[in-house]
Coordinates of C-alpha atoms in Angstrom, one line a residue:
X1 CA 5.8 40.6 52.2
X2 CA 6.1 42.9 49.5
X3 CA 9.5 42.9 48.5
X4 CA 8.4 38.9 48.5
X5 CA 5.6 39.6 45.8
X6 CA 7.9 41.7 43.9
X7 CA 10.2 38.5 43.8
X8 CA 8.3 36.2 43.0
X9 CA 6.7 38.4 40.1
X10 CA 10.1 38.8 38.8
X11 CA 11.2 35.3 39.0
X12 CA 8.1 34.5 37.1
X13 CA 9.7 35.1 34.1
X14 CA 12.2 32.6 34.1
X15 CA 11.3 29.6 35.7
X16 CA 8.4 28.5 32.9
X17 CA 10.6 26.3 31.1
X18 CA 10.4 23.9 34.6
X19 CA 6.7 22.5 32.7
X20 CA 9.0 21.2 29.5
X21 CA 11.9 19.2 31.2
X22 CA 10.3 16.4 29.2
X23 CA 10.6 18.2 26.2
X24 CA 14.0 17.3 24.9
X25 CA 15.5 20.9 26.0
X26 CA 19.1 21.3 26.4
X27 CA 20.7 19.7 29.7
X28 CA 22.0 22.7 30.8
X29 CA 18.7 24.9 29.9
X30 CA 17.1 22.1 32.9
X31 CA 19.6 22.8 35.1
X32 CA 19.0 26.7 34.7
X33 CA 15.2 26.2 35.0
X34 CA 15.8 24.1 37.7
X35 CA 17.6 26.7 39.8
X36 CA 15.5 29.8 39.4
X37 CA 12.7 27.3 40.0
X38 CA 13.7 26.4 43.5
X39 CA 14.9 30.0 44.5
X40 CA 11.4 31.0 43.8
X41 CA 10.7 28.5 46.5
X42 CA 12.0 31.2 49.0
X43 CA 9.7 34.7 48.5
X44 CA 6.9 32.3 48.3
X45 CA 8.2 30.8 51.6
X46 CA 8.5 34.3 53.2
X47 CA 5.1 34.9 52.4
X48 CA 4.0 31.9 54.4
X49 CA 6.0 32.9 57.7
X50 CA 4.5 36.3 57.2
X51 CA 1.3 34.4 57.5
X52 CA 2.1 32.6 60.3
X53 CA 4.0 34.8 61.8
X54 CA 0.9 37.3 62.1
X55 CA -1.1 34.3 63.7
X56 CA 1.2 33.2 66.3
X57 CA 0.1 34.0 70.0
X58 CA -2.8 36.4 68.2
X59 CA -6.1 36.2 69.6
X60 CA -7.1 33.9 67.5
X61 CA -11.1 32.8 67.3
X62 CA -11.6 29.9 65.1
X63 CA -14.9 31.3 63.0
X64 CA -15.8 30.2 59.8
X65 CA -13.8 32.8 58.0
X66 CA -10.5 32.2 60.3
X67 CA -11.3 28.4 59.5
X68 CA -11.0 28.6 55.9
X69 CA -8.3 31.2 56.1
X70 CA -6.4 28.4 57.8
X71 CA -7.4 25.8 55.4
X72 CA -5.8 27.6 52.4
X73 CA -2.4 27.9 54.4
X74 CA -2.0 24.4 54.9
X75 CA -3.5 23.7 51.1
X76 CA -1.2 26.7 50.2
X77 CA 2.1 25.0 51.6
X78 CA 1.1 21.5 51.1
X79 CA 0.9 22.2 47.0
X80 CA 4.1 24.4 47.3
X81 CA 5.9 21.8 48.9
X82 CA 5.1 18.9 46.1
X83 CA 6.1 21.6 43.9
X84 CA 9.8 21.2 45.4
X85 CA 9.4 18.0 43.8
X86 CA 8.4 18.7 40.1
X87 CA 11.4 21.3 40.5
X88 CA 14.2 18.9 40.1
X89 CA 14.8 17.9 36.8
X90 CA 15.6 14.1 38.3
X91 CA 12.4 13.8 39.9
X92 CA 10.2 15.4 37.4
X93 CA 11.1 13.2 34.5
X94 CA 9.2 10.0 36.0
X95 CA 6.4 12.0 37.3
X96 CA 5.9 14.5 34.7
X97 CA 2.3 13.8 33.0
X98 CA 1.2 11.4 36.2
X99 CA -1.2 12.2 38.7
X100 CA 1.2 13.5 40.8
X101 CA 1.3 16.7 38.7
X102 CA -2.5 16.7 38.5
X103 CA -2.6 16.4 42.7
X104 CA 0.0 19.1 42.7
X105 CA -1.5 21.8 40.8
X106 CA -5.0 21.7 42.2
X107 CA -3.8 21.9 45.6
X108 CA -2.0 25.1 45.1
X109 CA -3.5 26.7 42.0
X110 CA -7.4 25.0 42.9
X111 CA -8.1 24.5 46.2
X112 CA -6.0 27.0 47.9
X113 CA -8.0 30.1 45.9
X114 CA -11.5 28.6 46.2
X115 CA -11.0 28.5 49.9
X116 CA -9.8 31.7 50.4
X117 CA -13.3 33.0 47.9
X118 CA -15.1 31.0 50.6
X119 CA -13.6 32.3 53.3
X120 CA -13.7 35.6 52.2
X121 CA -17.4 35.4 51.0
X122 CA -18.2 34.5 54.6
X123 CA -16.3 36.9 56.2
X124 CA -17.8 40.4 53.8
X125 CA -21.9 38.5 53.8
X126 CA -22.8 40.5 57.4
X127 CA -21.2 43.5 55.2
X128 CA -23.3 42.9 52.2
X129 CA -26.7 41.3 53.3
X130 CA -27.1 43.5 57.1
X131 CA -27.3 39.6 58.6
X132 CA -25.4 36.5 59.7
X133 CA -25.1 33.2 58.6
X134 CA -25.5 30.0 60.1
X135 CA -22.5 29.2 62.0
X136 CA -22.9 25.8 62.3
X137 CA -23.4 25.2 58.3
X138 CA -20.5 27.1 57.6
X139 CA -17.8 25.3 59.9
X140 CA -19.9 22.0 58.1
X141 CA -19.5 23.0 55.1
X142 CA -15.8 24.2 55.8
X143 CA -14.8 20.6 57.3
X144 CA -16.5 19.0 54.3
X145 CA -14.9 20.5 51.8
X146 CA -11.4 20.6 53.4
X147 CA -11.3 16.8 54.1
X148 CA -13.1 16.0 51.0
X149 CA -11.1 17.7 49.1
X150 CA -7.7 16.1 50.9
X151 CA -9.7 12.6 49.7
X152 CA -9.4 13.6 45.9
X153 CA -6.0 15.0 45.8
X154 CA -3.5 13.1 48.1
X155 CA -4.4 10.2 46.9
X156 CA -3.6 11.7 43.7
X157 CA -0.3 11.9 44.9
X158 CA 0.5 8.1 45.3
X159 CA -0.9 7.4 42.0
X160 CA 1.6 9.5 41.0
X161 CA 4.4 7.8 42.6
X162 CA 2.7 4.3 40.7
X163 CA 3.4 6.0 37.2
X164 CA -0.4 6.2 36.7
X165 CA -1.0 8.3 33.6
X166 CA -3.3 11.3 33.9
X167 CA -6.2 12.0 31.4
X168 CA -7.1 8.1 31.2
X169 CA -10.4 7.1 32.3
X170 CA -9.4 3.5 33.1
X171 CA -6.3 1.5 33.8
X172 CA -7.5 -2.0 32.6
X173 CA -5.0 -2.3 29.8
X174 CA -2.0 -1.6 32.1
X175 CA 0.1 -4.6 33.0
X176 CA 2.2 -2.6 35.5
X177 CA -0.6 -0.7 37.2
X178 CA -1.9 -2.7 40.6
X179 CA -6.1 -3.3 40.8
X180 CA -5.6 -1.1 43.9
X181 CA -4.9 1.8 41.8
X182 CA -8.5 1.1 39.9
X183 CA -10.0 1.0 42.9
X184 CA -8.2 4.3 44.3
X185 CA -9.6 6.2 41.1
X186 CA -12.8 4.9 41.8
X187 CA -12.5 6.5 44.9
X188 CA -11.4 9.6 44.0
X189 CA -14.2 10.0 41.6
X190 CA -16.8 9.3 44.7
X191 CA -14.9 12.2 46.8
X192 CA -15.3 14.7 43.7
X193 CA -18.8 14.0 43.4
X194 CA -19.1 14.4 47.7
X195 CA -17.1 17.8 47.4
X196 CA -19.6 19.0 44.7
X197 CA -22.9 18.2 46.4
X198 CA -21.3 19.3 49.9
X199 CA -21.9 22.7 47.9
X200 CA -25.0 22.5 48.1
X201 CA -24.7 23.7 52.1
X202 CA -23.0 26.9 51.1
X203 CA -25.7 27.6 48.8
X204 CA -28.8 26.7 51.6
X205 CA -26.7 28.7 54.1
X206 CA -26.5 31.9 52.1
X207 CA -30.1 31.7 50.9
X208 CA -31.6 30.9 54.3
X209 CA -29.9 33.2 56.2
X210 CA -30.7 35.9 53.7
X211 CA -34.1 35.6 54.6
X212 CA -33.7 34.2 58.0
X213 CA -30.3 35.0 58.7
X214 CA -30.1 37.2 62.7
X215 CA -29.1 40.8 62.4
X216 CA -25.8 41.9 61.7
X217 CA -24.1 44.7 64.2
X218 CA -21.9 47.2 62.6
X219 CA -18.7 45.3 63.2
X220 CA -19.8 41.8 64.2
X221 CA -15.6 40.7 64.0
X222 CA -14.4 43.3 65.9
X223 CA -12.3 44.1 63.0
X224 CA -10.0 46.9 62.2
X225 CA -10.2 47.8 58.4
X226 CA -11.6 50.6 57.3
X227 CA -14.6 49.0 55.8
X228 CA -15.9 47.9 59.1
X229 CA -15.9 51.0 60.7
X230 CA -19.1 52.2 58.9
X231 CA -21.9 52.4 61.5
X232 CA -25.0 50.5 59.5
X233 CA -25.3 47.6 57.3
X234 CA -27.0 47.8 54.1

């Protein structure tokens, strides 16, 4: 896992170039860009079997933590995986600057982070407050936001393969883009709007259970790191 990080820092520094293929760079400066782009596909893909790896026949209990700790590896590979995509110099030049790219990059740069925040803000809140939250609100608002989220982006995706321009708020003028695709945009606007209210149950659950919330134990996860093995809650 480390050695993996230290890769993929490294390789960091020269695969940038794969955003500009449209750019009119030199041939063979794709080609390069191309290449270190897609061997950066491997640390990154290490890291992911280390996850996995450290799940598989574990004793694993699906709480709301776990649950969105699971979410972001399947977020995690399904952005990395449309990434293989953009890396080819062949396939990014007709989906460069579509919604493909848009779907892409909030999978595995947006909603793979903001679950593991969530995740992790439910897993440290017995830590912080001395009291649970509401488990059933949590695993709502975790299914909510997973599958609402999937509702935005993947159809993103197909847009993409359409040619659909991002940054344009309506396709009307288009002779080459289907009324489906209007329709699809109109429903990935609704599924925004649903993610962002189903906020609103993360924000009730912390506040209620603040108040409300049962008393924490010392180590309600039975975990192992060190800050866990304090005897009291604040």
């Amino acid at each position: 896992m480390v050695w993996a990080i230290v890769a993929i820092g490294g390789l960091s520094f020269i695969v940038w170039a794969h955003h500009m293929y449209v750019s009119g760079m030199n041939p063979y400066f794709g080609f390069f860009f191309a290449t270190t782009t897609l061997i950066i596909a491997v640390p990154t893909a290490i890291k992911v079997y280390n996850w996995v790896l450290t799940l598989w026949r574990g004793n694993i209990h699906l709480t709301v933590p776990m649950l969105f700790a699971i979410g972001f590896i399947f977020t995690f590979v399904h952005g990395g995986l449309t990434g293989l995509f953009l890396g080819n110099v062949v396939v990014d030049l007709p989906l460069s600057d579509t919604y493909f790219v848009v779907g892409h990059f909030h999978m595995v740069m947006g909603v793979s982070p903001i679950l593991v925040v969530f995740g992790a803000l439910y897993h440290w809140y017995p830590k912080i407050t001395g009291r649970m939250f509401n488990d059933a609100m949590g695993k709502w608002h975790f299914w909510l936001t997973f599958l609402g989220t999937y509702s935005i982006y993947l159809p993103m995706h197909y847009l993409g393969f359409l040619g659909i321009p991002r940054r344009y708020f309506a396709y009307d003028s288009f002779d080459f883009i289907p009324e489906s695709a209007n329709m699809m945009n109109s429903g990935i606007t609704v599924a925004a709007l649903f993610v962002a209210v189903v906020q609103i149950i993360f924000l009730w659950n912390i506040i209620w259970s603040t108040f409300k919330g049962k008393k924490a134990s010392s180590n309600p996860w039975n975990a192992t790191t060190l800050e866990w093995q304090t005897p009291n809650t604040p």
